[in-house]
PDB file of C-alpha atoms in Angstrom:
ATOM      1  CA  ALA A   1       0.000   0.000   0.000  1.00  0.00           C
ATOM      2  CA  GLN A   2       1.136   3.491  -0.729  1.00  0.00           C
ATOM      3  CA  SER A   3       1.645   6.110   1.935  1.00  0.00           C
ATOM      4  CA  VAL A   4       2.693   9.736   1.925  1.00  0.00           C
ATOM      5  CA  THR A   5       4.218  11.559   4.873  1.00  0.00           C
ATOM      6  CA  GLN A   6       4.566  15.300   5.118  1.00  0.00           C
ATOM      7  CA  LEU A   7       7.041  16.402   7.752  1.00  0.00           C
ATOM      8  CA  GLY A   8       5.731  19.378   9.671  1.00  0.00           C
ATOM      9  CA  SER A   9       2.057  20.223   9.901  1.00  0.00           C
ATOM     10  CA  HIS A  10       2.896  23.934  10.123  1.00  0.00           C
ATOM     11  CA  VAL A  11       5.729  25.881   8.481  1.00  0.00           C
ATOM     12  CA  SER A  12       6.270  29.585   9.055  1.00  0.00           C
ATOM     13  CA  VAL A  13       8.578  31.770   6.945  1.00  0.00           C
ATOM     14  CA  SER A  14       9.226  35.445   6.414  1.00  0.00           C
ATOM     15  CA  GLU A  15       8.293  37.114   3.165  1.00  0.00           C
ATOM     16  CA  GLY A  16      11.222  36.718   0.763  1.00  0.00           C
ATOM     17  CA  ALA A  17      12.631  33.674   2.536  1.00  0.00           C
ATOM     18  CA  LEU A  18      13.060  30.190   1.118  1.00  0.00           C
ATOM     19  CA  VAL A  19      10.064  27.886   1.320  1.00  0.00           C
ATOM     20  CA  LEU A  20      10.757  24.185   1.897  1.00  0.00           C
ATOM     21  CA  LEU A  21       7.915  21.738   2.423  1.00  0.00           C
ATOM     22  CA  ARG A  22       8.911  18.123   2.931  1.00  0.00           C
ATOM     23  CA  CYS A  23       7.259  15.030   1.522  1.00  0.00           C
ATOM     24  CA  ASN A  24       8.313  11.389   1.670  1.00  0.00           C
ATOM     25  CA  TYR A  25       6.516   8.553  -0.028  1.00  0.00           C
ATOM     26  CA  SER A  26       6.390   4.829   0.375  1.00  0.00           C
ATOM     27  CA  SER A  27       5.673   2.774  -2.663  1.00  0.00           C
ATOM     28  CA  SER A  28       6.625  -0.592  -4.033  1.00  0.00           C
ATOM     29  CA  VAL A  29       6.638   0.778  -7.565  1.00  0.00           C
ATOM     30  CA  PRO A  30       7.842   4.091  -8.989  1.00  0.00           C
ATOM     31  CA  PRO A  31       5.088   6.477  -8.045  1.00  0.00           C
ATOM     32  CA  TYR A  32       3.431   9.387  -9.675  1.00  0.00           C
ATOM     33  CA  LEU A  33       3.789  12.354  -7.327  1.00  0.00           C
ATOM     34  CA  PHE A  34       1.833  15.571  -7.028  1.00  0.00           C
ATOM     35  CA  TRP A  35       1.728  18.767  -5.014  1.00  0.00           C
ATOM     36  CA  TYR A  36      -1.600  20.526  -4.567  1.00  0.00           C
ATOM     37  CA  VAL A  37      -2.414  23.821  -2.838  1.00  0.00           C
ATOM     38  CA  GLN A  38      -5.607  24.667  -0.980  1.00  0.00           C
ATOM     39  CA  TYR A  39      -6.743  28.147   0.020  1.00  0.00           C
ATOM     40  CA  PRO A  40      -9.264  28.442   2.885  1.00  0.00           C
ATOM     41  CA  ASN A  41     -12.638  26.876   2.173  1.00  0.00           C
ATOM     42  CA  GLN A  42     -11.699  26.041  -1.392  1.00  0.00           C
ATOM     43  CA  GLY A  43     -10.848  22.965  -3.395  1.00  0.00           C
ATOM     44  CA  LEU A  44      -7.350  21.830  -4.312  1.00  0.00           C
ATOM     45  CA  GLN A  45      -5.341  23.220  -7.209  1.00  0.00           C
ATOM     46  CA  LEU A  46      -2.475  21.399  -8.863  1.00  0.00           C
ATOM     47  CA  LEU A  47       0.947  23.001  -8.363  1.00  0.00           C
ATOM     48  CA  LEU A  48       3.061  20.420 -10.155  1.00  0.00           C
ATOM     49  CA  LYS A  49       3.425  16.726 -10.863  1.00  0.00           C
ATOM     50  CA  TYR A  50       6.127  14.163 -11.468  1.00  0.00           C
ATOM     51  CA  THR A  51       5.437  11.206 -13.730  1.00  0.00           C
ATOM     52  CA  THR A  52       8.601  10.185 -15.562  1.00  0.00           C
ATOM     53  CA  GLY A  53      11.655  11.871 -17.003  1.00  0.00           C
ATOM     54  CA  ALA A  54      13.310  14.928 -15.487  1.00  0.00           C
ATOM     55  CA  THR A  55      13.467  14.705 -11.721  1.00  0.00           C
ATOM     56  CA  LEU A  56      13.282  18.462 -11.176  1.00  0.00           C
ATOM     57  CA  VAL A  57       9.753  19.574 -11.840  1.00  0.00           C
ATOM     58  CA  LYS A  58       8.687  23.182 -12.187  1.00  0.00           C
ATOM     59  CA  GLY A  59       5.171  24.251 -11.346  1.00  0.00           C
ATOM     60  CA  ILE A  60       3.040  27.325 -11.125  1.00  0.00           C
ATOM     61  CA  ASN A  61       3.714  30.404  -8.977  1.00  0.00           C
ATOM     62  CA  GLY A  62       7.488  29.772  -8.882  1.00  0.00           C
ATOM     63  CA  PHE A  63       7.312  26.441  -7.052  1.00  0.00           C
ATOM     64  CA  GLU A  64       9.415  23.436  -7.949  1.00  0.00           C
ATOM     65  CA  ALA A  65      10.019  19.963  -6.561  1.00  0.00           C
ATOM     66  CA  GLU A  66      12.730  17.366  -6.975  1.00  0.00           C
ATOM     67  CA  PHE A  67      12.072  13.647  -7.122  1.00  0.00           C
ATOM     68  CA  LYS A  68      14.809  11.751  -5.274  1.00  0.00           C
ATOM     69  CA  LYS A  69      14.306   8.035  -5.559  1.00  0.00           C
ATOM     70  CA  SER A  70      17.200   7.181  -3.227  1.00  0.00           C
ATOM     71  CA  GLU A  71      15.611   9.267  -0.478  1.00  0.00           C
ATOM     72  CA  THR A  72      11.983   8.482  -1.449  1.00  0.00           C
ATOM     73  CA  SER A  73      11.374  12.219  -1.259  1.00  0.00           C
ATOM     74  CA  PHE A  74       9.569  14.872  -3.265  1.00  0.00           C
ATOM     75  CA  HIS A  75      10.160  18.134  -1.396  1.00  0.00           C
ATOM     76  CA  LEU A  76       8.533  21.355  -2.567  1.00  0.00           C
ATOM     77  CA  THR A  77      10.566  24.573  -2.705  1.00  0.00           C
ATOM     78  CA  LYS A  78      10.230  28.195  -3.666  1.00  0.00           C
ATOM     79  CA  PRO A  79      13.209  30.560  -3.497  1.00  0.00           C
ATOM     80  CA  SER A  80      11.310  33.584  -2.205  1.00  0.00           C
ATOM     81  CA  ALA A  81       8.029  33.427  -0.305  1.00  0.00           C
ATOM     82  CA  HIS A  82       5.208  35.828  -1.038  1.00  0.00           C
ATOM     83  CA  MET A  83       2.302  36.672   1.214  1.00  0.00           C
ATOM     84  CA  SER A  84      -0.052  35.097  -1.319  1.00  0.00           C
ATOM     85  CA  ASP A  85       1.672  31.721  -0.821  1.00  0.00           C
ATOM     86  CA  ALA A  86       0.005  31.321   2.561  1.00  0.00           C
ATOM     87  CA  ALA A  87      -2.174  28.225   2.202  1.00  0.00           C
ATOM     88  CA  GLU A  88      -2.248  24.508   2.951  1.00  0.00           C
ATOM     89  CA  TYR A  89      -0.140  22.261   0.757  1.00  0.00           C
ATOM     90  CA  PHE A  90      -0.720  18.595   0.084  1.00  0.00           C
ATOM     91  CA  CYS A  91       1.651  16.025  -1.328  1.00  0.00           C
ATOM     92  CA  ALA A  92       0.006  13.067  -3.055  1.00  0.00           C
ATOM     93  CA  SER A  93       0.985   9.814  -4.661  1.00  0.00           C
ATOM     94  CA  GLY A  94      -0.777   8.170  -7.559  1.00  0.00           C
ATOM     95  CA  GLY A  95      -0.936   4.433  -7.967  1.00  0.00           C
ATOM     96  CA  THR A  96      -1.107   2.379 -11.076  1.00  0.00           C
ATOM     97  CA  SER A  97      -4.853   2.068 -11.358  1.00  0.00           C
ATOM     98  CA  TYR A  98      -7.999   4.121 -11.432  1.00  0.00           C
ATOM     99  CA  GLY A  99      -6.281   7.440 -10.890  1.00  0.00           C
ATOM    100  CA  LYS A 100      -6.725   7.266  -7.137  1.00  0.00           C
ATOM    101  CA  LEU A 101      -4.464   9.498  -5.081  1.00  0.00           C
ATOM    102  CA  THR A 102      -3.078   8.944  -1.603  1.00  0.00           C
ATOM    103  CA  PHE A 103      -2.621  12.237   0.216  1.00  0.00           C
ATOM    104  CA  GLY A 104      -0.290  13.329   2.958  1.00  0.00           C
ATOM    105  CA  GLN A 105      -1.598  15.068   6.065  1.00  0.00           C
ATOM    106  CA  GLY A 106      -1.016  18.543   4.705  1.00  0.00           C
ATOM    107  CA  THR A 107       1.301  21.402   5.694  1.00  0.00           C
ATOM    108  CA  ILE A 108      -0.033  24.835   6.525  1.00  0.00           C
ATOM    109  CA  LEU A 109       2.331  27.537   5.291  1.00  0.00           C
ATOM    110  CA  THR A 110       2.273  30.899   7.051  1.00  0.00           C
ATOM    111  CA  VAL A 111       4.143  33.857   5.565  1.00  0.00           C
ATOM    112  CA  HIS A 112       5.080  36.748   7.851  1.00  0.00           C
ATOM    113  CA  PRO A 113       5.680  40.286   6.570  1.00  0.00           C
TER     114      PRO A 113
ATOM    115  CA  ASP B   1     -15.596  27.251 -18.469  1.00  0.00           C
ATOM    116  CA  GLY B   2     -15.243  23.596 -17.634  1.00  0.00           C
ATOM    117  CA  GLY B   3     -15.155  22.585 -14.028  1.00  0.00           C
ATOM    118  CA  ILE B   4     -16.767  20.850 -11.090  1.00  0.00           C
ATOM    119  CA  THR B   5     -19.699  22.270  -9.184  1.00  0.00           C
ATOM    120  CA  GLN B   6     -20.457  21.129  -5.659  1.00  0.00           C
ATOM    121  CA  SER B   7     -23.572  22.084  -3.758  1.00  0.00           C
ATOM    122  CA  PRO B   8     -24.471  23.125  -1.207  1.00  0.00           C
ATOM    123  CA  LYS B   9     -21.346  24.900   0.023  1.00  0.00           C
ATOM    124  CA  TYR B  10     -22.530  24.733   3.624  1.00  0.00           C
ATOM    125  CA  LEU B  11     -24.970  22.241   5.091  1.00  0.00           C
ATOM    126  CA  PHE B  12     -26.262  21.653   8.585  1.00  0.00           C
ATOM    127  CA  ARG B  13     -27.813  18.381   9.608  1.00  0.00           C
ATOM    128  CA  LYS B  14     -29.470  17.031  12.679  1.00  0.00           C
ATOM    129  CA  GLU B  15     -28.308  13.705  14.018  1.00  0.00           C
ATOM    130  CA  GLY B  16     -30.167  10.815  12.418  1.00  0.00           C
ATOM    131  CA  GLN B  17     -30.800  12.573   9.118  1.00  0.00           C
ATOM    132  CA  ASN B  18     -29.458  11.558   5.725  1.00  0.00           C
ATOM    133  CA  VAL B  19     -28.085  14.300   3.512  1.00  0.00           C
ATOM    134  CA  THR B  20     -27.016  14.292  -0.124  1.00  0.00           C
ATOM    135  CA  LEU B  21     -24.148  16.337  -1.515  1.00  0.00           C
ATOM    136  CA  SER B  22     -24.242  17.162  -5.201  1.00  0.00           C
ATOM    137  CA  CYS B  23     -21.290  16.981  -7.598  1.00  0.00           C
ATOM    138  CA  GLU B  24     -21.552  17.858 -11.284  1.00  0.00           C
ATOM    139  CA  GLN B  25     -18.727  18.096 -13.834  1.00  0.00           C
ATOM    140  CA  ASN B  26     -18.650  19.316 -17.422  1.00  0.00           C
ATOM    141  CA  LEU B  27     -15.097  18.222 -18.170  1.00  0.00           C
ATOM    142  CA  ASN B  28     -16.158  15.003 -19.920  1.00  0.00           C
ATOM    143  CA  HIS B  29     -14.075  13.055 -17.406  1.00  0.00           C
ATOM    144  CA  ASP B  30     -14.758   9.368 -16.995  1.00  0.00           C
ATOM    145  CA  ALA B  31     -13.651   9.093 -13.370  1.00  0.00           C
ATOM    146  CA  MET B  32     -15.080  10.814 -10.319  1.00  0.00           C
ATOM    147  CA  TYR B  33     -14.068  10.690  -6.683  1.00  0.00           C
ATOM    148  CA  TRP B  34     -15.279  11.754  -3.236  1.00  0.00           C
ATOM    149  CA  TYR B  35     -12.769  12.680  -0.547  1.00  0.00           C
ATOM    150  CA  ARG B  36     -13.306  13.642   3.055  1.00  0.00           C
ATOM    151  CA  GLN B  37     -11.023  16.242   4.660  1.00  0.00           C
ATOM    152  CA  ASP B  38     -10.484  16.590   8.409  1.00  0.00           C
ATOM    153  CA  PRO B  39      -7.923  18.910  10.008  1.00  0.00           C
ATOM    154  CA  GLY B  40      -4.509  17.281  10.221  1.00  0.00           C
ATOM    155  CA  GLN B  41      -5.587  14.127   8.399  1.00  0.00           C
ATOM    156  CA  GLY B  42      -5.271  15.125   4.788  1.00  0.00           C
ATOM    157  CA  LEU B  43      -7.810  13.775   2.323  1.00  0.00           C
ATOM    158  CA  ARG B  44      -9.259  10.310   2.602  1.00  0.00           C
ATOM    159  CA  LEU B  45     -11.028   8.537  -0.251  1.00  0.00           C
ATOM    160  CA  ILE B  46     -14.671   7.647   0.323  1.00  0.00           C
ATOM    161  CA  TYR B  47     -15.863   6.310  -3.050  1.00  0.00           C
ATOM    162  CA  TYR B  48     -14.765   6.474  -6.650  1.00  0.00           C
ATOM    163  CA  SER B  49     -16.283   5.676 -10.015  1.00  0.00           C
ATOM    164  CA  GLN B  50     -14.560   4.912 -13.290  1.00  0.00           C
ATOM    165  CA  ILE B  51     -17.654   4.594 -15.438  1.00  0.00           C
ATOM    166  CA  VAL B  52     -21.382   5.145 -15.375  1.00  0.00           C
ATOM    167  CA  ASN B  53     -23.330   2.674 -13.223  1.00  0.00           C
ATOM    168  CA  ASP B  54     -20.188   1.413 -11.525  1.00  0.00           C
ATOM    169  CA  PHE B  55     -18.399   2.565  -8.370  1.00  0.00           C
ATOM    170  CA  GLN B  56     -16.027   1.202  -5.745  1.00  0.00           C
ATOM    171  CA  LYS B  57     -15.494   1.769  -2.045  1.00  0.00           C
ATOM    172  CA  GLY B  58     -12.514   3.765  -0.960  1.00  0.00           C
ATOM    173  CA  ASP B  59     -10.767   3.699   2.385  1.00  0.00           C
ATOM    174  CA  ILE B  60     -13.605   5.093   4.512  1.00  0.00           C
ATOM    175  CA  ALA B  61     -16.864   4.108   2.763  1.00  0.00           C
ATOM    176  CA  GLU B  62     -18.809   3.067   5.866  1.00  0.00           C
ATOM    177  CA  GLY B  63     -21.845   5.288   6.419  1.00  0.00           C
ATOM    178  CA  TYR B  64     -21.781   6.727   2.900  1.00  0.00           C
ATOM    179  CA  SER B  65     -23.468   5.819  -0.383  1.00  0.00           C
ATOM    180  CA  VAL B  66     -23.130   7.041  -3.968  1.00  0.00           C
ATOM    181  CA  SER B  67     -24.683   6.626  -7.392  1.00  0.00           C
ATOM    182  CA  ARG B  68     -23.396   7.216 -10.923  1.00  0.00           C
ATOM    183  CA  GLU B  69     -26.387   7.298 -13.241  1.00  0.00           C
ATOM    184  CA  LYS B  70     -24.890   9.946 -15.507  1.00  0.00           C
ATOM    185  CA  LYS B  71     -21.320  10.635 -16.542  1.00  0.00           C
ATOM    186  CA  GLU B  72     -21.592  14.204 -15.318  1.00  0.00           C
ATOM    187  CA  SER B  73     -23.008  13.503 -11.871  1.00  0.00           C
ATOM    188  CA  PHE B  74     -21.740  11.680  -8.762  1.00  0.00           C
ATOM    189  CA  PRO B  75     -23.856  12.513  -5.683  1.00  0.00           C
ATOM    190  CA  LEU B  76     -22.774  11.441  -2.212  1.00  0.00           C
ATOM    191  CA  THR B  77     -25.258  10.566   0.520  1.00  0.00           C
ATOM    192  CA  VAL B  78     -24.105  10.810   4.108  1.00  0.00           C
ATOM    193  CA  THR B  79     -26.319   8.431   6.020  1.00  0.00           C
ATOM    194  CA  SER B  80     -27.270   8.348   9.683  1.00  0.00           C
ATOM    195  CA  ALA B  81     -24.899   5.383  10.018  1.00  0.00           C
ATOM    196  CA  GLN B  82     -21.888   7.681   9.636  1.00  0.00           C
ATOM    197  CA  LYS B  83     -20.737   8.204  13.210  1.00  0.00           C
ATOM    198  CA  ASN B  84     -18.826  11.436  12.748  1.00  0.00           C
ATOM    199  CA  PRO B  85     -20.020  13.165   9.592  1.00  0.00           C
ATOM    200  CA  THR B  86     -18.909  16.711  10.359  1.00  0.00           C
ATOM    201  CA  ALA B  87     -16.195  17.388   7.779  1.00  0.00           C
ATOM    202  CA  PHE B  88     -15.277  19.120   4.538  1.00  0.00           C
ATOM    203  CA  TYR B  89     -16.194  17.007   1.500  1.00  0.00           C
ATOM    204  CA  LEU B  90     -14.394  17.332  -1.801  1.00  0.00           C
ATOM    205  CA  CYS B  91     -15.472  15.941  -5.146  1.00  0.00           C
ATOM    206  CA  ALA B  92     -12.932  15.446  -7.927  1.00  0.00           C
ATOM    207  CA  SER B  93     -12.826  14.170 -11.459  1.00  0.00           C
ATOM    208  CA  GLY B  94     -10.117  12.873 -13.760  1.00  0.00           C
ATOM    209  CA  THR B  95      -9.484  10.915 -16.886  1.00  0.00           C
ATOM    210  CA  GLY B  96      -8.970   7.791 -14.794  1.00  0.00           C
ATOM    211  CA  GLY B  97      -6.996   4.779 -15.863  1.00  0.00           C
ATOM    212  CA  SER B  98      -3.448   5.776 -15.110  1.00  0.00           C
ATOM    213  CA  GLY B  99      -2.186   6.868 -11.719  1.00  0.00           C
ATOM    214  CA  ALA B 100      -0.596   9.814 -13.484  1.00  0.00           C
ATOM    215  CA  ASN B 101      -3.869  11.507 -14.248  1.00  0.00           C
ATOM    216  CA  VAL B 102      -4.442  14.903 -12.680  1.00  0.00           C
ATOM    217  CA  LEU B 103      -7.531  15.372 -10.567  1.00  0.00           C
ATOM    218  CA  THR B 104      -9.668  18.488 -10.823  1.00  0.00           C
ATOM    219  CA  PHE B 105     -11.402  19.403  -7.568  1.00  0.00           C
ATOM    220  CA  GLY B 106     -14.617  21.170  -6.754  1.00  0.00           C
ATOM    221  CA  ALA B 107     -14.797  23.942  -4.158  1.00  0.00           C
ATOM    222  CA  GLY B 108     -16.087  21.569  -1.486  1.00  0.00           C
ATOM    223  CA  SER B 109     -19.102  21.191   0.769  1.00  0.00           C
ATOM    224  CA  ARG B 110     -18.843  21.721   4.514  1.00  0.00           C
ATOM    225  CA  LEU B 111     -21.205  19.535   6.508  1.00  0.00           C
ATOM    226  CA  THR B 112     -21.903  20.252  10.155  1.00  0.00           C
ATOM    227  CA  VAL B 113     -23.974  17.960  12.351  1.00  0.00           C
ATOM    228  CA  LEU B 114     -25.842  19.781  15.082  1.00  0.00           C
TER     229      LEU B 114
END
């Protein structure tokens, strides 16, 4: 069975600082990996995804993530945080059938002025 | 614009009552999903459907029921058998098949049991 672990339920950064949100996955087969963002009382929006090929994936709003098979990690980064980045972020893993996703617990990002 | 519409956005229910949450998509997606979101627990899969008139239980199906009579619609009924129904419910759709498919989410329905 797949599982996704996000380290840190809350991350706080200053505006302009580096954002690093951690995600580790457990899978018996190479996974498909996703990062989604959720603003309060809204649905989830896709930030980026890794399927095959290049291990450094660029997404929307300046975010990127690197797939590291040896570390079973898919951490999300952004060089400079903006106030509008404040939201909850979810890492997810896709299996090989039916398009089902397994989600991590979520990380709430707070950005201070 | 194509998307997923969930209604109602907010719903209050008395204990012992069934309620139905609506989910409609105009993306021509084959697959539809219902997730439940609780603080600190991420999203957990309730039911999913790959095709009309067929659906499968997810990880937490007890106390819930669904139907898929039309490709565009996948309503979720929260029954009185669900012990702790207060949560945020998210409907999603996708092309299905591969685990690489991207899900599109609705804006969610927040259910509160009084």
